[in-house]
Short mmCIF file of N, CA, C and O in Angstrom, two decimals:
data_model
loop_
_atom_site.label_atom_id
_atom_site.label_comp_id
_atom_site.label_asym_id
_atom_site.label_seq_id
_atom_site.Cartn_x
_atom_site.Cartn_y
_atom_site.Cartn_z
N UNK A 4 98.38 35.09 30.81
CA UNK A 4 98.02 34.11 31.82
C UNK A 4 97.04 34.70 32.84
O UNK A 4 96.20 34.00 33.41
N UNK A 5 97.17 35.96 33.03
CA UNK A 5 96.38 36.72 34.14
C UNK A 5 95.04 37.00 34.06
O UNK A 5 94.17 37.10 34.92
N UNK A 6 95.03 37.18 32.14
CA UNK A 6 93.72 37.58 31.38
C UNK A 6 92.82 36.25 32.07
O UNK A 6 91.76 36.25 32.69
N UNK A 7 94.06 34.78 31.52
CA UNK A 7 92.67 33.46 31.67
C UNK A 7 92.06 33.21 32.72
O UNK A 7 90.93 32.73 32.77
N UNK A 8 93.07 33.67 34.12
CA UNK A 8 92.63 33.34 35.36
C UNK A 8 91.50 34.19 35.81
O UNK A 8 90.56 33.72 36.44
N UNK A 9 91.64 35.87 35.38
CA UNK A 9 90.43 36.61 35.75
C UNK A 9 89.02 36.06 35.17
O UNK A 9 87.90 35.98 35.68
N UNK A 10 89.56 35.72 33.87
CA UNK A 10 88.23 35.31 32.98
C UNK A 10 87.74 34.05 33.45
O UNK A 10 86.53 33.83 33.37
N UNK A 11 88.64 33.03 34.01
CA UNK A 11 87.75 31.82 34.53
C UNK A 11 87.47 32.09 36.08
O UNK A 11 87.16 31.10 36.75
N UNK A 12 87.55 33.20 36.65
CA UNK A 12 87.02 33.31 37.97
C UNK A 12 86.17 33.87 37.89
O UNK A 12 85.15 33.69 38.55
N UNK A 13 86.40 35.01 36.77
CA UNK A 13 84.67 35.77 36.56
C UNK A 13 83.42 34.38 36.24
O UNK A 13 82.41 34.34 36.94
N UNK A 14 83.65 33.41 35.24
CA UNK A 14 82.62 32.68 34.91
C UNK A 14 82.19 32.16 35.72
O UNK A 14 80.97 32.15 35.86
N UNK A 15 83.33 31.27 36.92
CA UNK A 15 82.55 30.74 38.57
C UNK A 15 82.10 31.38 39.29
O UNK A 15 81.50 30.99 40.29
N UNK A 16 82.34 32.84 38.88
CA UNK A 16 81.61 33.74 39.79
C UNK A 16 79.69 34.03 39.60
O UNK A 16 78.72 34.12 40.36
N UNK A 17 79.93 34.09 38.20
CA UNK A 17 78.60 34.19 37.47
C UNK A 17 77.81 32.96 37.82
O UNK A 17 76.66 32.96 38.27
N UNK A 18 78.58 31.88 37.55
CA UNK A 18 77.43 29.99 38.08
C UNK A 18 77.43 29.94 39.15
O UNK A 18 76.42 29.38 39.58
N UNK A 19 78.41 30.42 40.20
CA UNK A 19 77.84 30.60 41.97
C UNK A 19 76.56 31.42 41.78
O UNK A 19 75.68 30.77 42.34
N UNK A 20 76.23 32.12 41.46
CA UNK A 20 75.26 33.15 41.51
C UNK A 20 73.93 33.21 41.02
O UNK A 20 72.97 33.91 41.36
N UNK A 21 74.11 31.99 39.78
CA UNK A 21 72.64 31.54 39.08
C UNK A 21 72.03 31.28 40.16
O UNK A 21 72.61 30.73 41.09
N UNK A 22 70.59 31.67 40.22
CA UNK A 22 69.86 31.13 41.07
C UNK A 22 68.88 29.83 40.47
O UNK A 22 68.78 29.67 39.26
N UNK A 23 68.19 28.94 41.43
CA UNK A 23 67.88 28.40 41.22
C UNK A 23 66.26 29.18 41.19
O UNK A 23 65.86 30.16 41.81
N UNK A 24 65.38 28.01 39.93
CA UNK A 24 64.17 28.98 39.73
C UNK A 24 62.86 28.28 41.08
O UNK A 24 62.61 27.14 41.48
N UNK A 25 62.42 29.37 41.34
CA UNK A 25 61.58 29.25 42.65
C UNK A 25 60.45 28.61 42.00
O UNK A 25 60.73 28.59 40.80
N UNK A 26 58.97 27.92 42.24
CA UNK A 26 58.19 27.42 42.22
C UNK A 26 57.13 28.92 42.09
O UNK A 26 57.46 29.95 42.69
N UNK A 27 55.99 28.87 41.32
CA UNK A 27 55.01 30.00 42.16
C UNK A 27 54.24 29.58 42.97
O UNK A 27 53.48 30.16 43.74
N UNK A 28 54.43 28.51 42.78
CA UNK A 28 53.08 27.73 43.97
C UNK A 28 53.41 26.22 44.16
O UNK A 28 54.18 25.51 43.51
N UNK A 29 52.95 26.05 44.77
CA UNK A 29 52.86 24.20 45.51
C UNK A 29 51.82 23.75 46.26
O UNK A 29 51.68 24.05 47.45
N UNK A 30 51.11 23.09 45.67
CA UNK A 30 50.49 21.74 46.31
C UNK A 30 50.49 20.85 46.83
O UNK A 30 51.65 20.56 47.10
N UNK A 31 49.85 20.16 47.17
CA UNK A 31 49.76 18.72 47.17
C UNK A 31 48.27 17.92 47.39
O UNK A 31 47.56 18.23 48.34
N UNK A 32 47.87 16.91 46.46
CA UNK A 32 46.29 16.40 46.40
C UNK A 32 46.56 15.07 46.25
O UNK A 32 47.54 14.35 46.01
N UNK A 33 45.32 14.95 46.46
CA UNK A 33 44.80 13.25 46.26
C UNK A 33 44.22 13.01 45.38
O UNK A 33 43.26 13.78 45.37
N UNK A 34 44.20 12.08 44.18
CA UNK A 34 43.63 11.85 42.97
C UNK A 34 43.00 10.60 43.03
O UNK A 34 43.58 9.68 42.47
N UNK A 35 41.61 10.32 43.76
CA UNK A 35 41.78 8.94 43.64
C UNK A 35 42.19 8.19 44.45
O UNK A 35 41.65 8.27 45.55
N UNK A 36 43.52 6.98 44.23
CA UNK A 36 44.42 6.46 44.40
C UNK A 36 46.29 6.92 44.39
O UNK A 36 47.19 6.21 44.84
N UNK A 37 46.46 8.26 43.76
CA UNK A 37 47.07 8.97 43.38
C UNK A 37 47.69 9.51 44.19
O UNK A 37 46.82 9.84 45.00
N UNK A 38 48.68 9.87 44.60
CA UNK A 38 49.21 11.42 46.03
C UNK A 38 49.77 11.87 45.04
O UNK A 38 50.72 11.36 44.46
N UNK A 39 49.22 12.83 44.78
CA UNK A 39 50.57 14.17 43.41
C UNK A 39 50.63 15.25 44.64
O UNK A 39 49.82 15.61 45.49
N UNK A 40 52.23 15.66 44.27
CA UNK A 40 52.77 16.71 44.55
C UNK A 40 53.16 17.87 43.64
O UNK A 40 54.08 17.65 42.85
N UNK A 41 52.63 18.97 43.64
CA UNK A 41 52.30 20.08 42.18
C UNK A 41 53.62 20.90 42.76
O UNK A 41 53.77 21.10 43.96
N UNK A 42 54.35 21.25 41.98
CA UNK A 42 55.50 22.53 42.02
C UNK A 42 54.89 23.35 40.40
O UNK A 42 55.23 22.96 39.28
N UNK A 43 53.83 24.68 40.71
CA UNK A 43 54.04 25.55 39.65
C UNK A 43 54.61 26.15 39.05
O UNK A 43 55.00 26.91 39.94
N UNK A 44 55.30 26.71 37.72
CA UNK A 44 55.99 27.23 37.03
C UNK A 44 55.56 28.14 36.01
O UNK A 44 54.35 28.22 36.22
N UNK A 45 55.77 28.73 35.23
CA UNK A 45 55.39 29.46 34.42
C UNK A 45 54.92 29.24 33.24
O UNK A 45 54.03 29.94 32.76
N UNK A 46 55.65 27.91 32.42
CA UNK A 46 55.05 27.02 31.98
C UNK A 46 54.90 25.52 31.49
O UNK A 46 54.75 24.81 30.50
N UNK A 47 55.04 25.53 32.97
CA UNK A 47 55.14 24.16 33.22
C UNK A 47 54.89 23.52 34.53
O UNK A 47 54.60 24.37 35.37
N UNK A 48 54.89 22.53 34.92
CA UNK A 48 54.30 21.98 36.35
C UNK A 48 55.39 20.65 36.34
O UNK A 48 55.59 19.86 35.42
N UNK A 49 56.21 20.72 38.08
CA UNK A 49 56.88 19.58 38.44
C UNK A 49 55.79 18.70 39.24
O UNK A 49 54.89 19.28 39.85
N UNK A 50 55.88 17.24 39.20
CA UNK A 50 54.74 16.35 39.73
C UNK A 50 56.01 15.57 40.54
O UNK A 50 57.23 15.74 40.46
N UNK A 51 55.02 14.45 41.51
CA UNK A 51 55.93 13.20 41.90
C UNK A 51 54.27 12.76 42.25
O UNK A 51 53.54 13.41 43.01
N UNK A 52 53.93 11.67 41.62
CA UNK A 52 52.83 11.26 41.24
C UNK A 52 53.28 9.78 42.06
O UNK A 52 54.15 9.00 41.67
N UNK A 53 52.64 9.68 42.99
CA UNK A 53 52.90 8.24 43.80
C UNK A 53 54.62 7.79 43.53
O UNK A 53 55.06 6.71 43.13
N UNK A 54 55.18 8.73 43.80
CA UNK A 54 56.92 8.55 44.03
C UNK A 54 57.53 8.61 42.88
O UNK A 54 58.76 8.48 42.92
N UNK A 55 56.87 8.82 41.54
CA UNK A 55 57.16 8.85 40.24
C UNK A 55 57.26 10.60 39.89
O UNK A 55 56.24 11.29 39.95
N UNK A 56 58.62 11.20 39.52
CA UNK A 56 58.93 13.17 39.35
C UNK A 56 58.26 12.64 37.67
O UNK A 56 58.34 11.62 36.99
N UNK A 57 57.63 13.91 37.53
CA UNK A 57 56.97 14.07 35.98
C UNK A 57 57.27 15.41 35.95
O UNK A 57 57.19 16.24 36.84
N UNK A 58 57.67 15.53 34.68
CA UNK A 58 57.66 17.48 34.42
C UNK A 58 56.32 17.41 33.03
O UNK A 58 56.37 16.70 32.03
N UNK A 59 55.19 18.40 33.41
CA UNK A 59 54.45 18.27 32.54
C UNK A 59 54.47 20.18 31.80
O UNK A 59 54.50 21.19 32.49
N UNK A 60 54.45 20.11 30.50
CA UNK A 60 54.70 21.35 30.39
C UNK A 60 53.13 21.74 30.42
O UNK A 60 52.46 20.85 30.95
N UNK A 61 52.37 22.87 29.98
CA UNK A 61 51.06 23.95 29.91
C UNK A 61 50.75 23.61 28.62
O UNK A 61 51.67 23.68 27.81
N UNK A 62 49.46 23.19 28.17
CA UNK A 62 49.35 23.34 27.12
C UNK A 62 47.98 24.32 26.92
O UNK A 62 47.52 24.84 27.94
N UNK A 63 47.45 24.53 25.84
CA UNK A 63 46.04 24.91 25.30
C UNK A 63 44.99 24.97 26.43
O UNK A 63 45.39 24.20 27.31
N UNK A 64 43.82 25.54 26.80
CA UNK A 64 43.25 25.16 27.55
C UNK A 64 41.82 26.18 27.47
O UNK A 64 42.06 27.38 27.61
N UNK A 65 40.85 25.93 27.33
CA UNK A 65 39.25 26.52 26.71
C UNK A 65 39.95 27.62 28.82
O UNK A 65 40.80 28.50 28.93
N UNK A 66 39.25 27.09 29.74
CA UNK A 66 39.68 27.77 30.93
C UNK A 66 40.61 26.89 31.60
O UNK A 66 41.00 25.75 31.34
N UNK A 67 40.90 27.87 32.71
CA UNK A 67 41.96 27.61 34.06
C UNK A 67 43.66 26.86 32.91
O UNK A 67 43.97 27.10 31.74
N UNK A 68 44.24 26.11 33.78
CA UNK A 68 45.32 25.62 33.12
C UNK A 68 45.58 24.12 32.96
O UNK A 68 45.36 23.30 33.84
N UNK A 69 45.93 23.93 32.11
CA UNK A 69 46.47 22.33 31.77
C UNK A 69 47.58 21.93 31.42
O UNK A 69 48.30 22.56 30.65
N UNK A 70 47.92 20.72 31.98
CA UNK A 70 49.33 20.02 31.96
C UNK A 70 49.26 18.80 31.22
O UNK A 70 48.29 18.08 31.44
N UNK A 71 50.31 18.36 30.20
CA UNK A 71 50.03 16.88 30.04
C UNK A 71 51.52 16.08 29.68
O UNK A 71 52.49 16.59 29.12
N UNK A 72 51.38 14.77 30.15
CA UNK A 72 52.73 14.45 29.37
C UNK A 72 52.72 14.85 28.08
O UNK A 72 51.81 15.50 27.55
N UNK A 73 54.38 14.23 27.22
CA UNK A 73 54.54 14.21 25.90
C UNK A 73 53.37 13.10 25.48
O UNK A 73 52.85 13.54 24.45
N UNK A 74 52.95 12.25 25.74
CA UNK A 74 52.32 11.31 24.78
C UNK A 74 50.86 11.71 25.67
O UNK A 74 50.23 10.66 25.75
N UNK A 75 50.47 12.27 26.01
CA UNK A 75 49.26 12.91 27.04
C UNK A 75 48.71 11.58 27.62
O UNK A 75 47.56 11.31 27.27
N UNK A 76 49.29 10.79 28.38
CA UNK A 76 48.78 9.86 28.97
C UNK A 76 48.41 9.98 30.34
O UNK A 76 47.74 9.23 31.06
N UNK A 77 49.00 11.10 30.57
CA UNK A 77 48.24 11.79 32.12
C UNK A 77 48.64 13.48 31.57
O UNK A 77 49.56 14.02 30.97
N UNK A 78 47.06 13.98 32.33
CA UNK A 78 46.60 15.06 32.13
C UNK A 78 46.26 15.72 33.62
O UNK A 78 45.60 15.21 34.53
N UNK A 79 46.87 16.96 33.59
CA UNK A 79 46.21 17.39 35.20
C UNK A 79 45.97 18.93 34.85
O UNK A 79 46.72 19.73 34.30
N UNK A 80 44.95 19.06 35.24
CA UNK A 80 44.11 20.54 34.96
C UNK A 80 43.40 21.14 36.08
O UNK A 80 42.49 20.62 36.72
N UNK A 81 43.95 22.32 36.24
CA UNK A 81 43.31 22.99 37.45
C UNK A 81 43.03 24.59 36.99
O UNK A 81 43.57 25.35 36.18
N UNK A 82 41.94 24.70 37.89
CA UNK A 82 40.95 25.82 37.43
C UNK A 82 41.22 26.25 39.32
O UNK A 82 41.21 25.39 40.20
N UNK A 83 41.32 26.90 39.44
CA UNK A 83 41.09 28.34 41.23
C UNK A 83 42.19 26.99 42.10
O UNK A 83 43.35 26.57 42.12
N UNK A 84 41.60 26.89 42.36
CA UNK A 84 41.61 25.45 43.84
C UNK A 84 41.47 24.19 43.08
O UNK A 84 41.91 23.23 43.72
N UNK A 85 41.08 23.94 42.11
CA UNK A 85 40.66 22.48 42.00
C UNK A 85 41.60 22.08 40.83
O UNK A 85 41.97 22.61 39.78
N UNK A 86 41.86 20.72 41.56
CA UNK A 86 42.92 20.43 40.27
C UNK A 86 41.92 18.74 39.66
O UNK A 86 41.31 18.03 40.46
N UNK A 87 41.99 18.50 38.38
CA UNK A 87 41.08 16.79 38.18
C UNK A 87 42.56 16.79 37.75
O UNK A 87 43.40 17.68 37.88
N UNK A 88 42.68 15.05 36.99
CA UNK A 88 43.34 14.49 36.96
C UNK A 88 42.82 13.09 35.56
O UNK A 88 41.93 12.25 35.56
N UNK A 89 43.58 13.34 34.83
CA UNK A 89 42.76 12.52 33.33
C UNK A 89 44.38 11.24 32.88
O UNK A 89 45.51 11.41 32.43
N UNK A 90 43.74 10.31 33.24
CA UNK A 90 44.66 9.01 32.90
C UNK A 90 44.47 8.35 31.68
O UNK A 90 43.32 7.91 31.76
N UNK A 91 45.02 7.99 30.46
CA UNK A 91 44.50 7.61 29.99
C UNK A 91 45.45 6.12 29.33
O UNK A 91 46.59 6.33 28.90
N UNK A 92 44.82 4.58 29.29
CA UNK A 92 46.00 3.67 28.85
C UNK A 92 44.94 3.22 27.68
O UNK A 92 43.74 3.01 27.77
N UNK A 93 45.76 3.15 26.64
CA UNK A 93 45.14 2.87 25.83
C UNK A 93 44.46 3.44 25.19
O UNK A 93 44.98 4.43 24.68
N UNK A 94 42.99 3.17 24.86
CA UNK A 94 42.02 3.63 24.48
C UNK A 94 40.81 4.07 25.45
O UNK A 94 39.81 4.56 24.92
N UNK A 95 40.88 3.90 27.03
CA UNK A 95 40.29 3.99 27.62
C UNK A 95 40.71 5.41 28.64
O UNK A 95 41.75 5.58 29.27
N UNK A 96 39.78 6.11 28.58
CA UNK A 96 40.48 7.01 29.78
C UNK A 96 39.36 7.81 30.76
O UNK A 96 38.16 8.05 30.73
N UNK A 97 40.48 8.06 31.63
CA UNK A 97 39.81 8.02 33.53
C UNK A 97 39.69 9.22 33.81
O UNK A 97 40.80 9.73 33.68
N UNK A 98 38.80 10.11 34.20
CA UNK A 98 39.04 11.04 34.78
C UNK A 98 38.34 11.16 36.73
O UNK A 98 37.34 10.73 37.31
N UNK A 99 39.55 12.01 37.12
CA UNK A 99 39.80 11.56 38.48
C UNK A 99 39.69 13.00 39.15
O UNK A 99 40.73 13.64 39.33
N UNK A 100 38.79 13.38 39.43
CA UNK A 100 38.84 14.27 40.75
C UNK A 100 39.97 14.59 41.86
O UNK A 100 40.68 13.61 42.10
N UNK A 101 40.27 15.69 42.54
CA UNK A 101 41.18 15.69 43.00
C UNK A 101 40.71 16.23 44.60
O UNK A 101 39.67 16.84 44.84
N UNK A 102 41.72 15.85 45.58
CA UNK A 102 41.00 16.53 46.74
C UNK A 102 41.93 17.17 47.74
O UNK A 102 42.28 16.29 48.53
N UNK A 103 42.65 18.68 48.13
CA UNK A 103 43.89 18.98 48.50
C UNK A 103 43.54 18.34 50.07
O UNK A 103 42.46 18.25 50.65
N UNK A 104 44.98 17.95 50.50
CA UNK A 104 45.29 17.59 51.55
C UNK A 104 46.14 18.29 52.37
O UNK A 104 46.42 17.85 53.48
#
């Protein structure tokens, strides 16, 4: 009985202690019509895109870095400082400049 109690206090001891993972960076820009809020990651990027949370993971990228949904219907790519912003519905797609605020 003594074994289970040490062993389930060790495990709450261990999940008190996880930390939560820090951001490397944060933003925030204007796209447009757009307010995104950038939380960087390692590989991946948290958004809230006009009140809407998106997790976009890193994909491929010739330079700097790129993000896109699963169905890549929004794309956000940033190179130093500058982040654009690529929408796309349909068959038609937008690309949007970005401007930090």
């Amino acid at each position: 009985m003594n074994k289970i109690l040490i062993g389930g206090l060790c495990v709450l001891a261990l999940a008190a202690c996880e930390k939560k993972e820090k951001p490397l960076a944060e933003t925030t820009t204007k796209c447009g019509d757009f307010d995104v809020a950038i939380k960087v990651y390692n590989e991946r990027i948290d958004t809230v895109i006009n009140s809407v949370k998106v997790s976009m993971p890193q994909v491929v990228a010739a330079s700097g870095a790129k993000y896109q949904t699963e169905d890549a219907s929004v794309v956000l790519w940033n190179k130093g400082e500058d982040w654009m912003m690529i929408v796309t519905d349909g068959e038609q797609e937008k690309i949007i400049e970005c401007a930090n605020i």
